[in-house]
Short mmCIF file of C-alpha atoms in Angstrom, two decimals:
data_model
loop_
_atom_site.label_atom_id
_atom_site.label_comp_id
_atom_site.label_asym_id
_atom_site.label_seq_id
_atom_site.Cartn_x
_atom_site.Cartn_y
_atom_site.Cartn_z
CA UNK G 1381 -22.30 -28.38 0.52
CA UNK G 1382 -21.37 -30.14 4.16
CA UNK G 1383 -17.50 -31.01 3.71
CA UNK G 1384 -15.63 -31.74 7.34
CA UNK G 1385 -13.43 -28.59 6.69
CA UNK G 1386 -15.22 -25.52 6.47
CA UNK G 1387 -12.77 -22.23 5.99
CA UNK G 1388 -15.29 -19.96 7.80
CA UNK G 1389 -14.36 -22.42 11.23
CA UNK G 1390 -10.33 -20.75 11.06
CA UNK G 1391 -12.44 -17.67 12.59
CA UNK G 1392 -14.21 -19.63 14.78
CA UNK G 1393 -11.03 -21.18 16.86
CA UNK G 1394 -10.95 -18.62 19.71
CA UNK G 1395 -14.32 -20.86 20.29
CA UNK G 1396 -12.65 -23.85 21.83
CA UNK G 1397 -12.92 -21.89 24.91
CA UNK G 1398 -15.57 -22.74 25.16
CA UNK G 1399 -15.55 -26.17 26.37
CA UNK G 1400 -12.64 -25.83 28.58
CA UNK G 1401 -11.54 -21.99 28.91
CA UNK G 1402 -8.58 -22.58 31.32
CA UNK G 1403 -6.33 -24.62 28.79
CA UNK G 1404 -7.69 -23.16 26.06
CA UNK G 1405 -6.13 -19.73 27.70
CA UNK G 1406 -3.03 -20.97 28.37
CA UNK G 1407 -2.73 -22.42 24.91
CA UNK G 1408 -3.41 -19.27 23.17
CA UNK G 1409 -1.29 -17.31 25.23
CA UNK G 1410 1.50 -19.74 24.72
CA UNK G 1411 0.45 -19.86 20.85
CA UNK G 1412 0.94 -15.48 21.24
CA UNK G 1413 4.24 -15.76 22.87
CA UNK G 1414 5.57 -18.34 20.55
CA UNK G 1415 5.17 -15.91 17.15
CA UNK G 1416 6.70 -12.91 18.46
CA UNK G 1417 9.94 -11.37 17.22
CA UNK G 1418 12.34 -13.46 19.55
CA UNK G 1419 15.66 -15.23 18.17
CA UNK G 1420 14.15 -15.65 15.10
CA UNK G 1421 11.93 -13.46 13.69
CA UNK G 1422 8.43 -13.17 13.14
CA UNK G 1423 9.13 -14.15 9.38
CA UNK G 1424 11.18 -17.12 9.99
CA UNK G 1425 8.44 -18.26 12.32
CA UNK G 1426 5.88 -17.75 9.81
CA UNK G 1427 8.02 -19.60 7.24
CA UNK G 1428 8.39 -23.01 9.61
CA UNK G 1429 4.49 -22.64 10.49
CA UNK G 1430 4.34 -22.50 6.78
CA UNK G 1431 6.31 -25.87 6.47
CA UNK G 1432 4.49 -27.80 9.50
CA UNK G 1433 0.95 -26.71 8.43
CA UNK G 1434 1.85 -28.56 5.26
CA UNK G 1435 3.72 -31.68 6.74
CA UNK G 1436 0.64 -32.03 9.17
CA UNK G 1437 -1.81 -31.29 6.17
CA UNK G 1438 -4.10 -28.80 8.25
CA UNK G 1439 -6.31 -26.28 5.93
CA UNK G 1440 -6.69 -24.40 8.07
CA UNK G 1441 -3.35 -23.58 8.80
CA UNK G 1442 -2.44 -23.83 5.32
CA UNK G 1443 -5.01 -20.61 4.57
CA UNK G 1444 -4.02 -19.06 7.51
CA UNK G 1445 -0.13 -19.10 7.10
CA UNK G 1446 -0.25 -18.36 3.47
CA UNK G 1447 -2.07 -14.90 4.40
CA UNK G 1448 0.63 -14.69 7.38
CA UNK G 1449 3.89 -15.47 5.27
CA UNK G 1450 3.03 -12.67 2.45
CA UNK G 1451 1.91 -10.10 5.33
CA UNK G 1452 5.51 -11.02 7.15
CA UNK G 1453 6.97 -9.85 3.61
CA UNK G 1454 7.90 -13.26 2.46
CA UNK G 1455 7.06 -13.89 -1.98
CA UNK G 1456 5.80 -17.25 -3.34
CA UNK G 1457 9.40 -18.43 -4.35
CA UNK G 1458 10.17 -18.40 -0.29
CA UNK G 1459 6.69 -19.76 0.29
CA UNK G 1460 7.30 -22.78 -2.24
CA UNK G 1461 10.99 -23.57 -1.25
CA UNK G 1462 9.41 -24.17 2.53
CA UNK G 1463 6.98 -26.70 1.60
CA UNK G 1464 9.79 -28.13 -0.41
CA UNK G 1465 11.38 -28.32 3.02
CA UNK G 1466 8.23 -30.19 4.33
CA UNK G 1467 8.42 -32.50 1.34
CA UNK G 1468 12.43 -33.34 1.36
CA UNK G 1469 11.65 -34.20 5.20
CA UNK G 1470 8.78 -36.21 4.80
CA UNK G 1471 10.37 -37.98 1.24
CA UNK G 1472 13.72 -38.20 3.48
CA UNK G 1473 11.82 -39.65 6.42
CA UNK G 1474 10.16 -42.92 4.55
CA UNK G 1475 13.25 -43.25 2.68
CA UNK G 1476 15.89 -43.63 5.75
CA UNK G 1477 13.54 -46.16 6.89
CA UNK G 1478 14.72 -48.10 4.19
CA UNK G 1479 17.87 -48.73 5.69
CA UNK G 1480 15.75 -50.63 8.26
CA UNK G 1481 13.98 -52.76 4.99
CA UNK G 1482 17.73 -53.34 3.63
CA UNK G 1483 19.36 -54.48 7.01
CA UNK G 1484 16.49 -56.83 7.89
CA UNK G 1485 16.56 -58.28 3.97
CA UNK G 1486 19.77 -58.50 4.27
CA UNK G 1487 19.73 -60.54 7.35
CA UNK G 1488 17.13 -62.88 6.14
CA UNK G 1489 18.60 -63.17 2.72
CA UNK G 1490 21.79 -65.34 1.52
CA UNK N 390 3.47 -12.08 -20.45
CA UNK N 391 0.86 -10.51 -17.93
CA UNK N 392 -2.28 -9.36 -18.74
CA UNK N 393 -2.87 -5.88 -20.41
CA UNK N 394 -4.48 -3.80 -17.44
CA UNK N 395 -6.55 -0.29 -18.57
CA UNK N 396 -8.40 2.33 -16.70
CA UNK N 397 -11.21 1.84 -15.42
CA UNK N 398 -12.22 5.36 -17.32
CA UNK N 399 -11.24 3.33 -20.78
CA UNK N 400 -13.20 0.34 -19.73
CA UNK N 401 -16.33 2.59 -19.11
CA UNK N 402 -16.65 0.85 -15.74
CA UNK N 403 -18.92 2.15 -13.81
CA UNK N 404 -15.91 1.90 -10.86
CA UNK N 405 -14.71 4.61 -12.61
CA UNK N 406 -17.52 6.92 -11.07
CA UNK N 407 -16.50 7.92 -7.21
CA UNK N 408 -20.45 7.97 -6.39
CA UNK N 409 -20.76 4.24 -7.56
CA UNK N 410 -17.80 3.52 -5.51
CA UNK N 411 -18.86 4.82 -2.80
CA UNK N 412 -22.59 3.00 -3.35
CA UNK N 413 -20.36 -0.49 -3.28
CA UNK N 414 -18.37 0.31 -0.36
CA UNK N 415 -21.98 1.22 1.94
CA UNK N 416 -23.51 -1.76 0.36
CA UNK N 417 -24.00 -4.39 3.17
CA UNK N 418 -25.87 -7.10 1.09
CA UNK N 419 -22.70 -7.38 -0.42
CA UNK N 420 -21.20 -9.17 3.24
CA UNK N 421 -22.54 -11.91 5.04
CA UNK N 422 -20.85 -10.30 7.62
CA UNK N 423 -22.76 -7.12 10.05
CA UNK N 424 -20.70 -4.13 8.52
CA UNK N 425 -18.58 -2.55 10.50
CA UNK N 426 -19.05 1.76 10.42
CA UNK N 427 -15.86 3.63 9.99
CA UNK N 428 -17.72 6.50 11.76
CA UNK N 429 -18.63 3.86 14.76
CA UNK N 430 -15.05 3.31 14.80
CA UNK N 431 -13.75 7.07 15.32
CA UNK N 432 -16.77 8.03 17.41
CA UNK N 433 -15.84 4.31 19.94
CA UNK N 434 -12.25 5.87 19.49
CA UNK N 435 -13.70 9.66 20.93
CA UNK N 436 -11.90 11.09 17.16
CA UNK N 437 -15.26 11.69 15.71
CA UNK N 438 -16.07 14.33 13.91
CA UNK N 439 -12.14 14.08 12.79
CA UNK N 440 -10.27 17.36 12.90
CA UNK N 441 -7.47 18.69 11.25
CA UNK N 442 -4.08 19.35 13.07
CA UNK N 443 -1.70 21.90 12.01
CA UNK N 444 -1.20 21.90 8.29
CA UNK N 445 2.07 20.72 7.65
CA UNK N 446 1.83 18.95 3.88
CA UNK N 447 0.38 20.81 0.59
CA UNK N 448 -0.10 17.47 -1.53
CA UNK N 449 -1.01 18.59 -5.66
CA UNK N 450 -2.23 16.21 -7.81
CA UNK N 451 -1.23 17.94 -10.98
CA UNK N 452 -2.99 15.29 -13.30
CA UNK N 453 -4.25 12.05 -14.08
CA UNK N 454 -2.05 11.18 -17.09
CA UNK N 455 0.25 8.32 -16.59
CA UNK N 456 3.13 6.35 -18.83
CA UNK N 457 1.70 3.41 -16.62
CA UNK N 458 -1.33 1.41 -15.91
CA UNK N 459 -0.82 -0.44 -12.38
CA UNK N 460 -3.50 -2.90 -11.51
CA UNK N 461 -4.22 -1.40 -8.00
CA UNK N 462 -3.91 2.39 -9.00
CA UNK N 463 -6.38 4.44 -6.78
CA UNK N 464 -6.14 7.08 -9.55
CA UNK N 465 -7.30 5.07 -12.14
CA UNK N 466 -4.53 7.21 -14.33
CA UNK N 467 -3.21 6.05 -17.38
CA UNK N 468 -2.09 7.31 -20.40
CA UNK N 469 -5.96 7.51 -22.12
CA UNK N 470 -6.32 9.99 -18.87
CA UNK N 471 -6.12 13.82 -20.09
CA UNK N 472 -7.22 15.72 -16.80
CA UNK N 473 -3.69 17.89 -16.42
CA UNK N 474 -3.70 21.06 -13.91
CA UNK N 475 -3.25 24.03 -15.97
CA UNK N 476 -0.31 26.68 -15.37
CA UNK N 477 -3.23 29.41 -14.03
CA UNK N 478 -3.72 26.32 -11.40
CA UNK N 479 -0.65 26.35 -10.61
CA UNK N 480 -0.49 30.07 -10.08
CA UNK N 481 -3.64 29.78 -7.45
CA UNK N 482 -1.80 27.00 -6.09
CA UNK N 483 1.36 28.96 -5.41
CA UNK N 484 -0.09 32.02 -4.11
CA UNK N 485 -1.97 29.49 -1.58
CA UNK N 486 1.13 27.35 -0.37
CA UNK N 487 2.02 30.66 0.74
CA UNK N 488 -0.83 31.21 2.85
CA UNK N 489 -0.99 27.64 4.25
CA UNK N 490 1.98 27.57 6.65
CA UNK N 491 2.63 24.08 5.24
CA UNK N 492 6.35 23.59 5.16
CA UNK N 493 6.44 20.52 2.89
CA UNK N 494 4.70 20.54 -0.98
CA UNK N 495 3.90 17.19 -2.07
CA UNK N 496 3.74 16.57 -6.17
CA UNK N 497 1.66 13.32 -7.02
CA UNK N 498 -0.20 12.40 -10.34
CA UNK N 499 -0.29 10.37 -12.18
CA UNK N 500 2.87 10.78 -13.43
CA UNK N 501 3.51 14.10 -12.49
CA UNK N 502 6.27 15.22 -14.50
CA UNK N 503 4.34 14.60 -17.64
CA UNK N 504 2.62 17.93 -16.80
CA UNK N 505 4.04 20.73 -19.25
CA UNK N 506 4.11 23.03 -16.68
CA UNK N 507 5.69 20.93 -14.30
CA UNK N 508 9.51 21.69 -14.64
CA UNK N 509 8.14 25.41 -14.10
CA UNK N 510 5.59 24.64 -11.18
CA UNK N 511 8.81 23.18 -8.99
CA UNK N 512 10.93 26.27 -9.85
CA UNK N 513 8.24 28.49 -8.80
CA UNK N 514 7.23 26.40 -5.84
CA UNK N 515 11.37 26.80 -4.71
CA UNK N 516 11.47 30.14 -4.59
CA UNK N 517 9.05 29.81 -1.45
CA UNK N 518 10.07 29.25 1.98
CA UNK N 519 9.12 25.72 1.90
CA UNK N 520 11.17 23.13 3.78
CA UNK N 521 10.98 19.97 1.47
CA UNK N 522 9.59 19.47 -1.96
CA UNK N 523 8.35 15.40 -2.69
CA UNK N 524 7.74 14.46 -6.28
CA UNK N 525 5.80 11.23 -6.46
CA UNK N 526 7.75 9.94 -9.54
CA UNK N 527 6.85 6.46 -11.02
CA UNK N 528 10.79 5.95 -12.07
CA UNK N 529 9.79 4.39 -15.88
CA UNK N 530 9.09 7.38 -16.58
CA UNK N 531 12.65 8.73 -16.30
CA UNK N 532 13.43 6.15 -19.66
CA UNK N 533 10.24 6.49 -20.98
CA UNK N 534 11.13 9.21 -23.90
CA UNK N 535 14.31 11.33 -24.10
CA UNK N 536 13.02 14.41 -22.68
CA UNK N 537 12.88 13.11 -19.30
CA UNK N 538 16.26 11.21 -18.79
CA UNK N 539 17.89 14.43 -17.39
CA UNK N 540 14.95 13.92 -14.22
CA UNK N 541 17.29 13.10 -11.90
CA UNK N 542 19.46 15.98 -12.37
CA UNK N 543 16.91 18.38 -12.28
CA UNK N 544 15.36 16.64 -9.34
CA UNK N 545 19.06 17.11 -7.67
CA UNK N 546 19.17 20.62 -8.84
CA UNK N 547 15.80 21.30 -6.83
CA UNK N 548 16.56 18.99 -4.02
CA UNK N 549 13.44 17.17 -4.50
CA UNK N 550 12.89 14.33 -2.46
CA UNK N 551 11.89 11.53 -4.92
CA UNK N 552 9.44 8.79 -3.36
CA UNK N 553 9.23 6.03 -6.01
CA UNK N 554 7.14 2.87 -5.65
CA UNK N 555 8.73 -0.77 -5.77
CA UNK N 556 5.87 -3.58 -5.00
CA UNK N 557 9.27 -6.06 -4.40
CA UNK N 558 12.43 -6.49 -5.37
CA UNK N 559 11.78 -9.14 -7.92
CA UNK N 560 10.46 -8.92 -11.51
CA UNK N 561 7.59 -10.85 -11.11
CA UNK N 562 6.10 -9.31 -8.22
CA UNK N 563 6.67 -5.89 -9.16
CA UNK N 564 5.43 -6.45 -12.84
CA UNK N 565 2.11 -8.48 -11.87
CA UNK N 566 1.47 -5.33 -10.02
CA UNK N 567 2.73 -2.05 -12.33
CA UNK N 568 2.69 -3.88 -16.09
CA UNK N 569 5.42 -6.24 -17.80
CA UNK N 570 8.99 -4.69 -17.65
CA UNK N 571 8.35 -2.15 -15.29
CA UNK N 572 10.52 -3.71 -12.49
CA UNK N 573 13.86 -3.92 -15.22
CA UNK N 574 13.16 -0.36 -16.18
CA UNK N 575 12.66 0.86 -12.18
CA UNK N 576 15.72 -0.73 -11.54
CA UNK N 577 17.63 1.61 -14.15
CA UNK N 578 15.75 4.41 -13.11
CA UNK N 579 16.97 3.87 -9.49
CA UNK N 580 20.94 3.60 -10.91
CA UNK N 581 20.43 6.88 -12.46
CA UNK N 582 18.91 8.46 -9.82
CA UNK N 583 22.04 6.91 -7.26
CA UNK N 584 24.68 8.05 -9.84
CA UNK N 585 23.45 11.56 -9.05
CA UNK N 586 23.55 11.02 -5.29
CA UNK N 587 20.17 10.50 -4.74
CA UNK N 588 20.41 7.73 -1.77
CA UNK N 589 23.53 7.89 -0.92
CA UNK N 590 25.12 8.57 2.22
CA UNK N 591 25.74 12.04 3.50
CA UNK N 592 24.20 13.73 -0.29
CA UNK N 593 21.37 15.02 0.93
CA UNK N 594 19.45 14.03 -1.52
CA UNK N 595 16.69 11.57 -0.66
CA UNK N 596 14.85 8.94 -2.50
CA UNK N 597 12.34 6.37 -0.69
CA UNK N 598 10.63 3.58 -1.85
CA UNK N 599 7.11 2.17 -1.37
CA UNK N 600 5.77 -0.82 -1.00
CA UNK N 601 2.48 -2.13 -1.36
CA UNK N 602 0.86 -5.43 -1.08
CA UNK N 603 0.42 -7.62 -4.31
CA UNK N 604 -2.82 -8.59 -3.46
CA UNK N 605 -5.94 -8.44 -1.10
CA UNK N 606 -3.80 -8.62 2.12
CA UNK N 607 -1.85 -6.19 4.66
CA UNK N 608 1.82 -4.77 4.07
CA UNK N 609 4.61 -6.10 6.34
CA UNK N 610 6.32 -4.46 9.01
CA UNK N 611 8.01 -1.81 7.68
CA UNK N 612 11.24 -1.80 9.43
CA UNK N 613 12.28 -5.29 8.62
CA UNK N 614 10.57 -5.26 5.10
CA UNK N 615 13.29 -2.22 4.76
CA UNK N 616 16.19 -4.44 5.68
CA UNK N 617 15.23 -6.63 3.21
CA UNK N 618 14.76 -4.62 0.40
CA UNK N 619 18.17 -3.01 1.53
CA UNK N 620 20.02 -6.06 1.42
CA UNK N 621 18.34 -7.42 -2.15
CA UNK N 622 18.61 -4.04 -4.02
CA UNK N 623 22.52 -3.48 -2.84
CA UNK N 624 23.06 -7.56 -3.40
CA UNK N 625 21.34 -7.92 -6.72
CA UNK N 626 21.84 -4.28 -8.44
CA UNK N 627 23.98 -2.09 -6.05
CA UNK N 628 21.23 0.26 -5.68
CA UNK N 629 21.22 2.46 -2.36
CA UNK N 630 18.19 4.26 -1.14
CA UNK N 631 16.63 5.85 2.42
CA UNK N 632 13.38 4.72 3.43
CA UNK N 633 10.97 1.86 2.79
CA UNK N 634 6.91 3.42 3.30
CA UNK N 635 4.73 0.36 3.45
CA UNK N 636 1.39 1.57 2.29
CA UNK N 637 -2.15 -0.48 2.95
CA UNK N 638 -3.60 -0.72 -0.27
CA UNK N 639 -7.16 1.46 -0.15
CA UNK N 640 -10.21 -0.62 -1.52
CA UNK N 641 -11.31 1.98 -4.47
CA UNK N 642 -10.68 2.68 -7.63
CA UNK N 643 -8.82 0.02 -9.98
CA UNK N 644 -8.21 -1.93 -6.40
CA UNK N 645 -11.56 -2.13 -5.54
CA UNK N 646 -12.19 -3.65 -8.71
CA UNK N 647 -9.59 -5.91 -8.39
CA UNK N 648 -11.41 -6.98 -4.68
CA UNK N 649 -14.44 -8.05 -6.53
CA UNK N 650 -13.56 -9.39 -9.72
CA UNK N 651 -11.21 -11.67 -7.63
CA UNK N 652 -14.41 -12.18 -5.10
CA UNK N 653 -11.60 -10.77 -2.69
CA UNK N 654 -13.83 -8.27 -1.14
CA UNK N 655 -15.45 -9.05 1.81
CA UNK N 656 -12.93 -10.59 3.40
CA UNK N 657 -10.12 -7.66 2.71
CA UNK N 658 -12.76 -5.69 4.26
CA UNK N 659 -13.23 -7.77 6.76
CA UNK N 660 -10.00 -7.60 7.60
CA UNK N 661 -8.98 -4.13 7.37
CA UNK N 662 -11.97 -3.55 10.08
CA UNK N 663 -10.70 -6.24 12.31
CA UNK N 664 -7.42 -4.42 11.94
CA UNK N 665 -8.49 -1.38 13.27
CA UNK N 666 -6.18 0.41 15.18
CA UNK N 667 -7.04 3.67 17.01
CA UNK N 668 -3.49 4.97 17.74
CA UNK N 669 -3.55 4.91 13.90
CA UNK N 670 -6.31 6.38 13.50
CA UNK N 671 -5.59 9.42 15.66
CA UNK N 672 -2.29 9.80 13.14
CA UNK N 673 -3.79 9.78 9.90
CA UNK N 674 -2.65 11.97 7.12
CA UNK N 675 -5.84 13.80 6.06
CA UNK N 676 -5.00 15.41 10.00
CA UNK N 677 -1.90 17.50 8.73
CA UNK N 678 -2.59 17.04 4.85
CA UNK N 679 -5.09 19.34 2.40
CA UNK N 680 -4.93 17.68 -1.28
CA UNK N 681 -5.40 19.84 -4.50
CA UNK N 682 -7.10 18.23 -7.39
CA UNK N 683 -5.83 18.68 -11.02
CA UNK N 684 -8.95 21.12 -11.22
CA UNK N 685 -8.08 23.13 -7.95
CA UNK N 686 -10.54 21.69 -6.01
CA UNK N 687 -9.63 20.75 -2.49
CA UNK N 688 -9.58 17.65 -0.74
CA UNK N 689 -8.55 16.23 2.83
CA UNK N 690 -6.41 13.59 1.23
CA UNK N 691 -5.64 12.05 -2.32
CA UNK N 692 -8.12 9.37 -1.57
CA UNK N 693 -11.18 11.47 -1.17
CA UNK N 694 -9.75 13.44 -4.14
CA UNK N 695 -10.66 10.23 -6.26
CA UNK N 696 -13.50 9.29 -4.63
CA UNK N 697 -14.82 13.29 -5.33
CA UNK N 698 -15.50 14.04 -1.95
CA UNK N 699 -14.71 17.18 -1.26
CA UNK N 700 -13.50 18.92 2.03
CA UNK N 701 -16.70 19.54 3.92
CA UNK N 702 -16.24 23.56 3.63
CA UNK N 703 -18.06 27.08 1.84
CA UNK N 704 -14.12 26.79 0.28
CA UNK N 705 -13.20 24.08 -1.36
CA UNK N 706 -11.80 25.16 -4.00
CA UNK N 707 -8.07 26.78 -4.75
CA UNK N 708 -9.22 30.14 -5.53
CA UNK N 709 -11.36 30.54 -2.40
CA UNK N 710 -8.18 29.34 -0.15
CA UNK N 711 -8.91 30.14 3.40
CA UNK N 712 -6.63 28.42 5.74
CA UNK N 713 -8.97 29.43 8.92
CA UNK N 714 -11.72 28.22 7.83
CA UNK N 715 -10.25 24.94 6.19
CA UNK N 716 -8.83 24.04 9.57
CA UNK N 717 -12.07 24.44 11.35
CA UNK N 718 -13.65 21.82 9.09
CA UNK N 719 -14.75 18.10 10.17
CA UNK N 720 -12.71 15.85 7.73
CA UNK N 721 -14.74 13.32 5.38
CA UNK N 722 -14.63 9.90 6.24
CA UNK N 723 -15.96 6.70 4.67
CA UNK N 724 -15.68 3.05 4.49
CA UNK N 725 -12.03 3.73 2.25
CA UNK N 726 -10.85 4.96 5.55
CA UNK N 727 -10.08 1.51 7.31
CA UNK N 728 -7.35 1.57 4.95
CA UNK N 729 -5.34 3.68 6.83
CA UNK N 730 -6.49 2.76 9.94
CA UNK N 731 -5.36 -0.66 9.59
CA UNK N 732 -2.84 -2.50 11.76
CA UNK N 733 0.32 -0.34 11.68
CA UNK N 734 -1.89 2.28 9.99
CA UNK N 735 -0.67 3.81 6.78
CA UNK N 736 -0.31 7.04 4.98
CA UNK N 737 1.29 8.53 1.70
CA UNK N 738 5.02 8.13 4.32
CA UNK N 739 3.84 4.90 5.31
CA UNK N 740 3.01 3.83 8.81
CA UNK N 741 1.87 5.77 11.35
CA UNK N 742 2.03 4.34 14.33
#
């Protein structure tokens, strides 16, 4: 079955290089430096990629940092409260807006 | 309530035979993938034929019965599992510790302290100039019947070093892994076994924990996985203890069955090749490590021992023990072996490099 996301591409993304192998370099070595152990760990990390592969809805990155997050030690209660993260942000995000909808009502209303 | 798990053995699986496993593990129609050789591996890594080091760890499986039935157990034990070393074993396997110039004796099972002879076996096995004894205990089975709640302070009488396994420190981690109510009854186990000293500070008595994975991917780094379960375990039930092992979980046995009923299989393989490390695989245990079956024969590690493969040597077998011409042998490798030659690499003391 043809479906525009196809898991078996994840192993393929070292490919991009292909195309353009100068940025794709220096993207991949930033990508490397950004995981490491550094101010916060390598679990935290994997925790907010976690978050941001579900607020940007990538499958990819949804498989990959599920695998990552339980082979950084983290359990599916940890897992679950960070896309709750993703989801109070994104709720939260529409909903401020609303103070926009409420001050422009209220300046066209009596 | 989780499932019910049983052995393989009780299923009559055909898993349960180490030749069929072994059939699976060479089969390449089962990948898409081109099949990466173990042997490839060690030979690319100039380790091929793999050679013993110095023997420094006399490992005994002293039987197959178990008060537990964990879903990844690469014994396939159980309590339906009567293969139990007998006591003129234990006597071939004495007389040979002192011929090995091992100076640690490693107890495993099962659970190995439901071997009659087994309070005898560690007396006997004291009275030999061996540096450290390790029993391989399971901790239910400390409150599994009356008869063994005094384990810890015979354990502390010995100066055993106890190396318990805890998949997590939560319930439902732990029991999806080792049976409903395991992780409640571990946790007691582990009180009793501080209340003697065993993990705290300056006793000198030692208990470590393993971990391993929940599922068809690779353990964390150990270190910080350590500080974790440190932190949980003294937060959550004051318990104390020295070491965390993280342990790769090896794709036979009740594991590998796991892999493929859960269609899990080719890519865990997959990526325990891509995960090939060769710093690890110059460290693995099978190096320093001969492992005694419940029948005497004699393996290069506890892995083989299940798979029946048996030390490539004229003795292999406890009463031909010949430490010369053990060490001279090439060690038997197989697909099973990415296991511990996976990222960090692992062993029965965790990682290894």
């Amino acid at each position: 079955m043809n479906t525009y996301y196809n898991p078996e591409d994840l192993k393929k993304f070292g490919n991009i290089a292909e195309f353009e192998k100068n940025l794709a370099n220096k993207f991949f070595n930033y990508y490397g430096e950004v995981f490491k152990e550094g101010a916060l760990t390598a679990r935290e990390k994997s925790l907010i990629a976690l978050a941001v592969a579900h607020a940007v809805q990538c499958p990819y990155c949804i498989d990959a940092y599920t695998v990552d997050a339980l082979e950084k030690g983290c359990d599916e209660a940890q897992m679950m409260e960070a896309v709750h993260v993703t989801a109070a942000i994104r709720g939260g995000a529409s909903l401020v807006h609303s103070v926009q909808m409420m001050n422009k009502a209220k300046e066209i209303t009596m | 309530m989780g499932e019910s798990i049983k052995s393989l053995h009780s299923r009559h699986s055909e898993l349960a035979n180490g030749y069929f496993q072994l059939k699976v593990l060479s089969n390449n129609s089962l990948s898409n993938h081109h099949e990466v050789n173990f042997t490839e591996k060690l030979r690319e890594s100039k380790l091929f034929p793999l050679k013993p080091t110095q023997l420094e760890i006399f490992q005994i499986n002293v039987g197959k019965m178990c008060n537990q039935v964990c879903k990844h157990c690469h014994v396939d034990a159980g309590p339906d599992r009567k293969e139990i070393m007998t006591k003129e074993t234990m006597l071939l396997c004495l007389d040979a510790i002192k011929k090995s110039g091992a100076h640690t004796v490693d107890l495993t099972g099962g659970a190995p302290e439901m071997n009659p002879h087994f309070r005898w076996f560690i007396q006997e096995i004291s009275k030999l100039s061996i540096n450290k004894i390790i029993v391989r205990c399971n901790l239910t089975i400390i409150l599994a019947n009356k008869k063994y709640h005094d384990l810890p302070d015979f354990f502390k009488a010995h100066t055993i070093e106890v190396v318990s396994s805890l998949p997590y420190f939560t319930a439902g981690r732990t029991d999806a892994q080792r049976g409903d109510g395991v992780f409640e009854k571990s946790i007691k186990a582990l009180q009793m076994l501080n209340e003697v000293g065993y993990g705290i500070k300056d006793s000198g008595l030692i208990i470590n924990l393993v971990y391993n994975p929940s599922g068809a991917f690779l353990p964390p780094a150990q270190h910080a996985l350590e500080l974790d379960f440190k932190t949980k375990l003294k937060a959550n039930y004051n318990i104390d203890f020295n070491s965390l092992f993280a342990i790769t979980n090896l794709p036979i046995s009740r594991f590998l069955d796991y892999l493929l009923e859960s269609k899990n299989y080719e890519s865990y393989m997959e990526k325990l090749s891509n995960a090939y490390n060769p710093v690890a695989a110059a460290n693995v245990m099978c190096r320093n490590t001969i492992s005694i079956g419940w029948d005497g024969a004699i393996y290069d590690c506890d892995f083989n021992q299940m798979l029946d493969l048996k030390v490539a040597s004229s003795t292999n077998h406890i009463s031909q023990f010949h430490i010369e011409e053990l060490q001279n042998r090439n060690i038997v490798v197989n697909q099973h072996c990415f296991g511990c030659t996976a990222g960090a690499g692992s062993s029965c003391g965790g990682t290894i490099s």
